[in-house]
XYZ file of C-alpha atoms in Angstrom:
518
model
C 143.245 -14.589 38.835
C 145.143 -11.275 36.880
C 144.059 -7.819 37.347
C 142.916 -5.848 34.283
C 142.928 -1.702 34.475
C 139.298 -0.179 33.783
C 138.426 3.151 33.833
C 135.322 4.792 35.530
C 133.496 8.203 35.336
C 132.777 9.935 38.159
C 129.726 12.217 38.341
C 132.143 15.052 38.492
C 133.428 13.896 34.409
C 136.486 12.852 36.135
C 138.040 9.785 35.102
C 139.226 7.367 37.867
C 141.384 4.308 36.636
C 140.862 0.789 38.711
C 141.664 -2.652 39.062
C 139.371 -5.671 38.817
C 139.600 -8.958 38.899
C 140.224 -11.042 35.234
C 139.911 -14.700 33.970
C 141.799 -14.189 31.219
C 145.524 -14.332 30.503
C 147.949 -11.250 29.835
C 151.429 -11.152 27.795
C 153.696 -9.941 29.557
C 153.777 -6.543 27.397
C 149.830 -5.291 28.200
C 151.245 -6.383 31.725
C 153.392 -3.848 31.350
C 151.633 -1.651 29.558
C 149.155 -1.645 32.551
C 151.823 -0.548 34.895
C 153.012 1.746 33.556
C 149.658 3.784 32.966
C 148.885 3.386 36.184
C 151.646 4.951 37.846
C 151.422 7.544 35.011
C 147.891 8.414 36.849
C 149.296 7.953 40.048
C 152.628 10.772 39.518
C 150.207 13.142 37.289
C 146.445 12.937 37.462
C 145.623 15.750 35.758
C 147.938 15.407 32.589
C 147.428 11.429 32.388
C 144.670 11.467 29.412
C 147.148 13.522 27.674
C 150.229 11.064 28.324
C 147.534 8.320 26.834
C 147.929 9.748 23.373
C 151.607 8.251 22.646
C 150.599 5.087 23.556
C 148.694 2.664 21.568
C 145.860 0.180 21.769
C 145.996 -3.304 22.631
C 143.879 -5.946 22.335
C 144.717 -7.137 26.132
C 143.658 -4.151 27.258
C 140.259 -3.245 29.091
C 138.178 -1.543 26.143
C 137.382 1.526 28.620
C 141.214 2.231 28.003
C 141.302 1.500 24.645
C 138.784 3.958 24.098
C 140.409 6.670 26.055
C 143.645 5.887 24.417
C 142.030 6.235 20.457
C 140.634 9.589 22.061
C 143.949 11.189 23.243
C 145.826 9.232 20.780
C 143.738 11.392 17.870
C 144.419 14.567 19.747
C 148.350 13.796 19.560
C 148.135 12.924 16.128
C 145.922 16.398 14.990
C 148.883 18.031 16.832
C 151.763 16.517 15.033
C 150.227 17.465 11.652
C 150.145 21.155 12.451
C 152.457 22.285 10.366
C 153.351 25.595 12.571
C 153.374 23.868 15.428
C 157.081 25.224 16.051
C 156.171 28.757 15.815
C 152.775 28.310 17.197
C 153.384 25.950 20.466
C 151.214 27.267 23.505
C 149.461 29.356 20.886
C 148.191 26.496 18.858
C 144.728 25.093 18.064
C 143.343 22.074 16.791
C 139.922 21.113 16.342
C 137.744 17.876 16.137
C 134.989 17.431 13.844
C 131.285 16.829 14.928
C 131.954 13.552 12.236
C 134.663 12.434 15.031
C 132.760 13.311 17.864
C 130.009 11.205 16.687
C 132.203 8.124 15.888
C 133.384 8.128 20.004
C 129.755 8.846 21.041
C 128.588 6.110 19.480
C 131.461 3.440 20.163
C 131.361 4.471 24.196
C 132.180 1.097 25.508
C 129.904 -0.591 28.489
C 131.879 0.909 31.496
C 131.144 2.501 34.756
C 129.970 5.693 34.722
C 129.026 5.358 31.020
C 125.676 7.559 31.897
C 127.723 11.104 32.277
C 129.381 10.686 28.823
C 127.668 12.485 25.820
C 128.817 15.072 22.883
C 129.422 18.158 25.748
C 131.661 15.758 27.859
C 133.790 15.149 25.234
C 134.328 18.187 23.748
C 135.383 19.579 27.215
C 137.913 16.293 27.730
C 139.353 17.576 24.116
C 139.629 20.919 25.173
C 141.234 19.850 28.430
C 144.038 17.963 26.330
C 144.817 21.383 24.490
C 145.173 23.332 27.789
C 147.742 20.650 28.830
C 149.391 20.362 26.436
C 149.991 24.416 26.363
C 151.237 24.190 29.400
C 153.196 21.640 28.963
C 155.103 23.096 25.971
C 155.130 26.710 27.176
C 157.151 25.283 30.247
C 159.464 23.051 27.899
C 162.975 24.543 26.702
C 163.595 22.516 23.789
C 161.878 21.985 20.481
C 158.271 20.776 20.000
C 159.980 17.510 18.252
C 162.011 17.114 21.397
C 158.982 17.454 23.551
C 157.357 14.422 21.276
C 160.333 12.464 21.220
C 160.621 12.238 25.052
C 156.964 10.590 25.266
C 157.290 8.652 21.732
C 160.594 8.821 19.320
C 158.414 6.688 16.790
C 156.250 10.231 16.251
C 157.626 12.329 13.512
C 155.924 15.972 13.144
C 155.022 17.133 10.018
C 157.915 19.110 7.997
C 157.493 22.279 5.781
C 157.194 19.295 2.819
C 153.755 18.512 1.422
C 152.831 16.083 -1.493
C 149.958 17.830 -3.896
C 147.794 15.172 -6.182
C 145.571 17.519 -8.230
C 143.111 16.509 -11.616
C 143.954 17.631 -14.465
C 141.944 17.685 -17.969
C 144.935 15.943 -20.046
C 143.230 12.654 -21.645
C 146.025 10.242 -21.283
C 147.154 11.477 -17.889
C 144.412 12.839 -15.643
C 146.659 13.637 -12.404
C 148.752 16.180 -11.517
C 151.380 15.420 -9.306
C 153.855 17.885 -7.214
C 155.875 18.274 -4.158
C 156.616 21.831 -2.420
C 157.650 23.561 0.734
C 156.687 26.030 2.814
C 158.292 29.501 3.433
C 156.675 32.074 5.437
C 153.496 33.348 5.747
C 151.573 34.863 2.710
C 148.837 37.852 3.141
C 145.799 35.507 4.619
C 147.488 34.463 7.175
C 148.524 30.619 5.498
C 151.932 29.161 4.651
C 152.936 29.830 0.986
C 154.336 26.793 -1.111
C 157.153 26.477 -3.320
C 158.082 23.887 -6.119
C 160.933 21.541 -3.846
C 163.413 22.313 -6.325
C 163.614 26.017 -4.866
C 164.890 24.535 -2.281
C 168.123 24.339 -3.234
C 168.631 28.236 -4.082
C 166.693 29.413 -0.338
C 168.658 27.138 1.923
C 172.164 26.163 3.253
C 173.652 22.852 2.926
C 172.147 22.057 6.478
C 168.368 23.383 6.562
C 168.516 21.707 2.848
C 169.179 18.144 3.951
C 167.234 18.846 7.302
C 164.518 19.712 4.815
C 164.924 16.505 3.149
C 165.609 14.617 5.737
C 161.965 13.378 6.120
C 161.093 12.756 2.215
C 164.519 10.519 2.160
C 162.752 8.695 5.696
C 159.345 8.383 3.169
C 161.281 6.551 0.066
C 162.733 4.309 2.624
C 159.304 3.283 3.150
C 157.905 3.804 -0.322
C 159.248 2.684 -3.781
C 157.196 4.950 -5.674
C 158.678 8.288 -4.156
C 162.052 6.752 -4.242
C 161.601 6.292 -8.033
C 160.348 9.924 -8.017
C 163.885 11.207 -6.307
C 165.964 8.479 -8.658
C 164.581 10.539 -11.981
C 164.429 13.767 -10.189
C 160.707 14.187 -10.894
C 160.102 14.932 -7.254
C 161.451 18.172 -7.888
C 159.082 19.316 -10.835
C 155.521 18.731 -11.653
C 154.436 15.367 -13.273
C 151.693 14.039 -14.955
C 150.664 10.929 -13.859
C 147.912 8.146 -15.166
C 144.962 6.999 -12.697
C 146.975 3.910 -12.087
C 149.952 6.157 -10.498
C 147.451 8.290 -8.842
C 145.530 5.503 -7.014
C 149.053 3.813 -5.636
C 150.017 7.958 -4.442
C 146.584 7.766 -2.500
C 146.845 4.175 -1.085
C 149.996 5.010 0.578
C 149.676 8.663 1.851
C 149.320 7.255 5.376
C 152.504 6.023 4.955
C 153.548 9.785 3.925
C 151.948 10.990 6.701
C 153.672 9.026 9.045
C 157.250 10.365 8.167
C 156.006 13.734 8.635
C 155.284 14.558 5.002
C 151.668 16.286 4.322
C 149.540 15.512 1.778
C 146.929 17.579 -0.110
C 144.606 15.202 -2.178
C 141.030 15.945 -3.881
C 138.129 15.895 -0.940
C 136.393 12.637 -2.778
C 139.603 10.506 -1.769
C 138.960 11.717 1.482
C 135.766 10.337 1.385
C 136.043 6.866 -0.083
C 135.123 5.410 3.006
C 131.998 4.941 2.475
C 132.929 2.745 -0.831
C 129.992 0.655 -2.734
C 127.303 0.587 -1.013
C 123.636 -1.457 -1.509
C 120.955 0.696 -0.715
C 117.133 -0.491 -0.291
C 114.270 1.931 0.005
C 111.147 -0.329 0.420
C 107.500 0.570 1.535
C 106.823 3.874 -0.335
C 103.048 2.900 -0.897
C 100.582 1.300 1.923
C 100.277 -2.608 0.337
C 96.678 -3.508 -0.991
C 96.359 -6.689 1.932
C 97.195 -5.899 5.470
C 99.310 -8.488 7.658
C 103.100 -9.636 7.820
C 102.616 -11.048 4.766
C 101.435 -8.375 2.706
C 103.727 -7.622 -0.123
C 105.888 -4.347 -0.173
C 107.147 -1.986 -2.805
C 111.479 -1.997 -2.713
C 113.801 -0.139 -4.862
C 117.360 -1.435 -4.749
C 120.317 1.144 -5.596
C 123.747 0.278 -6.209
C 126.015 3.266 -4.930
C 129.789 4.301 -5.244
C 130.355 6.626 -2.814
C 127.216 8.980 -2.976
C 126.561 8.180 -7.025
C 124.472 6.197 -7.977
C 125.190 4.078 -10.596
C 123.183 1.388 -12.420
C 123.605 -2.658 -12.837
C 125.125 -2.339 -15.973
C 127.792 0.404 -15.125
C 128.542 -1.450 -11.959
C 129.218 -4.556 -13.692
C 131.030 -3.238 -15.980
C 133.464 -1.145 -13.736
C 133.866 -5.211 -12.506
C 135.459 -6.268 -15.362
C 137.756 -3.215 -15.354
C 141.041 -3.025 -13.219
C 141.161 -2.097 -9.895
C 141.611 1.788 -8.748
C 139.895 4.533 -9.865
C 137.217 5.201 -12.235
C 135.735 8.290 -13.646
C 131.797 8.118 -13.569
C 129.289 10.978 -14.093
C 132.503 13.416 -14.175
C 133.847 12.425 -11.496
C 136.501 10.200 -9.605
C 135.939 7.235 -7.426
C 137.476 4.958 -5.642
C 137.121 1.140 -6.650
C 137.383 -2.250 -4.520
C 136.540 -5.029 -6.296
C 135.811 -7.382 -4.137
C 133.644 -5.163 -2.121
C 131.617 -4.465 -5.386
C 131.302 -7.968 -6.299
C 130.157 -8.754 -2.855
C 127.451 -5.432 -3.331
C 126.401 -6.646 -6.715
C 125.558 -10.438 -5.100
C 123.579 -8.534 -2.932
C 121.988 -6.622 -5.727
C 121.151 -10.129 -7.339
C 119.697 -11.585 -4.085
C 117.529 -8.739 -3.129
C 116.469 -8.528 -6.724
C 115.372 -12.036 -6.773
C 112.584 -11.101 -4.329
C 110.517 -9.214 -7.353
C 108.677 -12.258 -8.400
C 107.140 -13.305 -5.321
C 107.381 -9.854 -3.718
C 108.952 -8.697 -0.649
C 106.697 -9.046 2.746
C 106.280 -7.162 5.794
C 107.971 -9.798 7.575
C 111.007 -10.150 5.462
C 110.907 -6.290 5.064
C 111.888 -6.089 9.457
C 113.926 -9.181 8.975
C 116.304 -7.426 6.335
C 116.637 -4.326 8.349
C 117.650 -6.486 11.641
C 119.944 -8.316 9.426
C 120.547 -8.187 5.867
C 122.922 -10.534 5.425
C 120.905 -13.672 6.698
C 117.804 -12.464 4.653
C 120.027 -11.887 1.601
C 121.762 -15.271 3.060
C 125.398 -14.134 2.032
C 128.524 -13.051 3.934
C 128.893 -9.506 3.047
C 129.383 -6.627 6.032
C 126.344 -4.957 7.286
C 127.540 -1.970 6.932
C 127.498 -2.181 3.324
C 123.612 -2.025 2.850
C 121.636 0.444 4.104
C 117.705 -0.297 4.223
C 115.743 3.219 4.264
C 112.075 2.897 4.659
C 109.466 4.553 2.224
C 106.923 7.239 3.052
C 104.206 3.971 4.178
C 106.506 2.008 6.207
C 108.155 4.870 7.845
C 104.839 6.328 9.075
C 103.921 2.998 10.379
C 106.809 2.530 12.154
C 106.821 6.162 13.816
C 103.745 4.896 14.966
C 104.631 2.382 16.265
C 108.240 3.745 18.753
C 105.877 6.633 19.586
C 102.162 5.671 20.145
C 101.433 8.979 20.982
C 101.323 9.842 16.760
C 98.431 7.430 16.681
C 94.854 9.426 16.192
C 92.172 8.742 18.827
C 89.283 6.252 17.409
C 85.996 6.411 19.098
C 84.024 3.284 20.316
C 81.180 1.972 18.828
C 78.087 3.810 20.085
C 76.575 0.814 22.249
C 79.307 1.228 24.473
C 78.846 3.002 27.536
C 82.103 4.041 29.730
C 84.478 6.993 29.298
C 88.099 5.764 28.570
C 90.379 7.681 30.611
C 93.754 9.020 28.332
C 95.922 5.986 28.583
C 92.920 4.100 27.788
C 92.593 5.727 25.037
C 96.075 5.579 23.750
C 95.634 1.559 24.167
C 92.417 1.673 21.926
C 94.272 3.218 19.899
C 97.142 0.986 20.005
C 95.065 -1.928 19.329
C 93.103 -0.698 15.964
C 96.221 0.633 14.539
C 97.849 -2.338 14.802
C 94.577 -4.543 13.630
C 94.325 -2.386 10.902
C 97.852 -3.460 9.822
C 96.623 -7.470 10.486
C 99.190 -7.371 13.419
C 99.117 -9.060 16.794
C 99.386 -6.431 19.952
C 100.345 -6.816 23.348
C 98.501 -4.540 25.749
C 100.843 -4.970 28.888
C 99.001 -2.336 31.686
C 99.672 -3.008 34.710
C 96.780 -4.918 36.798
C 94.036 -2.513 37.729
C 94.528 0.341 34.840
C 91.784 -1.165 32.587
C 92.781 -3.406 30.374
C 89.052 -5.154 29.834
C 87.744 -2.169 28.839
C 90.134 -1.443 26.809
C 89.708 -4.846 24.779
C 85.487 -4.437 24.941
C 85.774 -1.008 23.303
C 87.979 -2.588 20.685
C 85.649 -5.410 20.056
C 82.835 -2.890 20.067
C 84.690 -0.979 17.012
C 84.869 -5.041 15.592
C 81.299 -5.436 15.800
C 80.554 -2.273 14.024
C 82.938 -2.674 11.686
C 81.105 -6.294 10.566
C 78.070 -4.330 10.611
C 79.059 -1.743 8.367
C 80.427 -4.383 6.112
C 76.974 -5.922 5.733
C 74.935 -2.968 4.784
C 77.571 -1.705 2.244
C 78.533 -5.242 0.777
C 76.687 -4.194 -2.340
C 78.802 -1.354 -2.874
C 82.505 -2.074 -1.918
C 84.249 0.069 -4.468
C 82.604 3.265 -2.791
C 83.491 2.516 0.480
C 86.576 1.303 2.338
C 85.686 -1.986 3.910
C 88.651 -4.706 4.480
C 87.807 -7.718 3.329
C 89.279 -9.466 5.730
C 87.349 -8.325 8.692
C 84.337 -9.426 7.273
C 85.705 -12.997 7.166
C 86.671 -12.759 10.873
C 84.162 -15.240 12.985
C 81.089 -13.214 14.987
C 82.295 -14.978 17.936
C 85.238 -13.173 19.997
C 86.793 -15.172 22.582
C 88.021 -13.456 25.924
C 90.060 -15.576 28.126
C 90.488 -14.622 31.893
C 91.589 -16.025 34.693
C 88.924 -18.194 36.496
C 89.210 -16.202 40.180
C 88.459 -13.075 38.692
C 84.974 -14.422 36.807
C 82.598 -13.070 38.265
C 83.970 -9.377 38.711
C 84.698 -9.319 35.107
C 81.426 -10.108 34.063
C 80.153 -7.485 36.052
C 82.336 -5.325 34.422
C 81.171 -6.218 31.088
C 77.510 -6.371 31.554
C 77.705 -2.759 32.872
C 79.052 -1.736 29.339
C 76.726 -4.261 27.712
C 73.482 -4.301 29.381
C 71.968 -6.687 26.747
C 74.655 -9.184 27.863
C 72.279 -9.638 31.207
C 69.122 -11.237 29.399
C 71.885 -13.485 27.833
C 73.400 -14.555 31.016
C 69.887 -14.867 32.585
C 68.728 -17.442 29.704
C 72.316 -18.766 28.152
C 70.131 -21.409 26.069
């Protein structure tokens, strides 16, 4: 049996690493791995989370350190992109955004001590990395790229060169494309930018190449800038097509990673969140009540946060692959996951004839893609409910939302709260044609709880009768009125005779029934 490394939280929001037993198998390099951040913990406790950052996930490891290791490893990366981060070093400060604090709240992985983590934890564990790593640097000699190099040579920090991709209103080439470098500090306090070929004129021989050094490391990497220094462009501004543009933005990681900065329009930055199928159902209350009762739904097809229609979606299909312009603006385009959202867009659509129910409504929420029945990632639809649905369901999680409904007047008992709430409980969820579970504990009053229910039943039927001449005034469910007279309680045999007490002293005129059953 191997020995895997976890991690635990203490009470204290100290992290304590340990070893547990493991079924599974190891390569030889997570074995490693292991070791070695284990006797990182064991020489330095208190800059260990720190050391963390250089290193890099692996799927042999425990998730508990994976997680801790995207955590630090984010840190180390924000840090590397500072572009003053020479000048700066124990002064420096980087930030992380409630958007990435969200993303590790909710991908905390099952693990001991789980409990103590929330948004304040980690926001003190990132501000814990920054004070180490000031004191770290404020007691190292050397250069901040030295100080990386020692934990992780493969880490390049970012240079005074930055990449620019800006629009432009030219028809036949809507990009903008330039590269510059920084020199100095302008009035508000931020670096001011120079066309590269400047360069040449500000610089010696040496801090020219040195400057170079890490755009000749990115066309190593990248045939596109390589072209750009082979025709010189990268020393001018260029006008490029969307084509160009969209193979600039695909590989500024790659950019990034040499140490080369890139500043890019903010919707690039958020083409995450791609085409998407979104499904608002349940804006009005249905005209039956039950699981089966059929629901309003409004499918939307969405790139990025536009909404676009069938017809522009399909035809943005048939169009190649990168970017395209819609309602004045740029957005990203992946084919296949737009064919997958417009599928999706068909199969939800087919639902309009027979109507969507109640039933399949909850279904598609819990999981879209069986309902839909295609392979397409959940994350991809979104189901929002309407103003209907989403009052039923608040209902629902919080019982407390649910208005107090009196008895029928023959019945003679106070409800105490909780037995109220239940009441309640049970005629909001009639009223919907749903089945409830009352689950009280024995003793709190369950019986009377289902007698002053049935009492509301009875009147209900009553009502029904004496207004059955004039429905369309009054508010009567047809359905109730078809339910049988006859209620049937089951209980358990022992108890017999004390429930019947019970209910005869809220009925009285159950007595002379008892006394003469024939």
């Amino acid at each position: 049996m191997n020995l895997q490394l976890n991690l635990s939280i203490m009470p204290d929001g100290s992290v304590l690493p340990e070893w547990t037993s493991f079924d599974g198998k190891f390569s030889e390099t997570a074995v490693n791995i292991q070791k070695k951040l284990f006797e990182l913990y064991e020489n330095d406790r208190e800059k260990w989370l720190f050391y963390l950052g250089f290193h890099s996930p692996d799927t042999n490891l425990s998730a508990s350190i994976n997680y801790f290791i995207r955590f630090s490893k984010l840190f180390v990366e924000k840090l590397s992109r500072e572009t003053a981060l020479e000048s700066l070093r124990h002064n420096v400060n980087v930030n992380i955004s409630d958007v990435e604090i969200d993303n590790f709240i909710y991908s905390i992985p099952i693990m001991t001590g789980a409990e103590y983590m929330n948004r304040d934890y980690l926001v003190d564990l990132w501000a814990s990395l920054l004070k180490v790593f000031s004191f770290l640097i404020k007691n190292h000699d050397g250069t901040v790229e030295s100080f990386f190099a020692a934990f992780n040579p493969d880490i390049h920090l970012a240079g005074q060169v930055f990449f620019h991709l800006v629009e432009s209103k030219h028809p036949e080439w809507p990009f903008a494309f330039t590269a510059t470098y920084t020199t100095g500090m302008g009035a508000d306090g931020k670096p001011m930018h120079r066309l590269l070929k400047n360069a040449v004129d500000e610089f010696d021989d040496v801090q020219y190449l040195q400057l170079l050094s890490k755009v000749h490391r990115t066309a190593e990497k990248s045939e596109l800038i390589n072209e750009l220094i082979q025709t010189g462009d990268l020393f001018c501004a260029v006008h490029w097509t969307s084509e160009e543009a969209f193979l600039f933005l695909r590989e500024i990681p790659l950019y990034e990673s040499t140490g080369v900065l890139c500043r890019i329009p903010d919707w690039w930055k958020k083409r995450s969140s791609g085409a998407k199928l979104k499904i608002n159902m349940g804006d009005k209350k249905p005209s039956l009540a039950g699981l089966d009762a059929i629901l309003d739904f409004h499918p939307e097809i969405l790139l990025g946060d536009i909404e676009i229609t069938e017809e522009d979606a399909r035809q943005i299909l048939h169009e190649s692959e990168g970017l395209a312009f819609i309602k004045n603006r740029w957005v990203a385009v992946d084919h296949d996951k737009l064919k997958q959202i417009i599928e999706a867009y068909d199969a939800i659509k087919n639902f309009e004839q027979d109507g969507l129910t109640i039933r399949e409504a909850m279904q598609l929420q819990l999981n879209p893609d069986k309902v839909l029945d295609l392979n397409i990632d959940i994350s991809e639809i979104s189901v929002s409910n309407g103003e209907w649905l989403n009052s039923v369901i608040e209902k629902m999680k919080s019982p407390h939302k649910i208005s107090n409904i009196q008895p029928a007047k023959g019945f003679r008992a106070t409800l105490r709260e909780y037995q109220q709430k239940g009441l309640n409980w049970l005629k909001f969820m009639d009223s919907l044609g749903f089945g409830a579970c009352l689950a009280d504990d024995m003793g709190l009053g369950k019986t009377i709880q289902v007698l002053a229910f049935l009492s509301i039943l009875k009147q209900e039927r009553n009502n029904f009768k004496q207004n059955s001449g004039n429905l369309e005034k009054e508010s009567f469910n047809l359905r109730r009125a078809k339910t049988p007279k006859t209620n049937l309680l089951i209980v358990p045999a022992s108890l017999m005779s004390n429930w019947l007490n019970e209910i005869t002293s809220f009925f009285p005129e159950l007595n002379s029934f008892l006394a003469h059953p024939d």
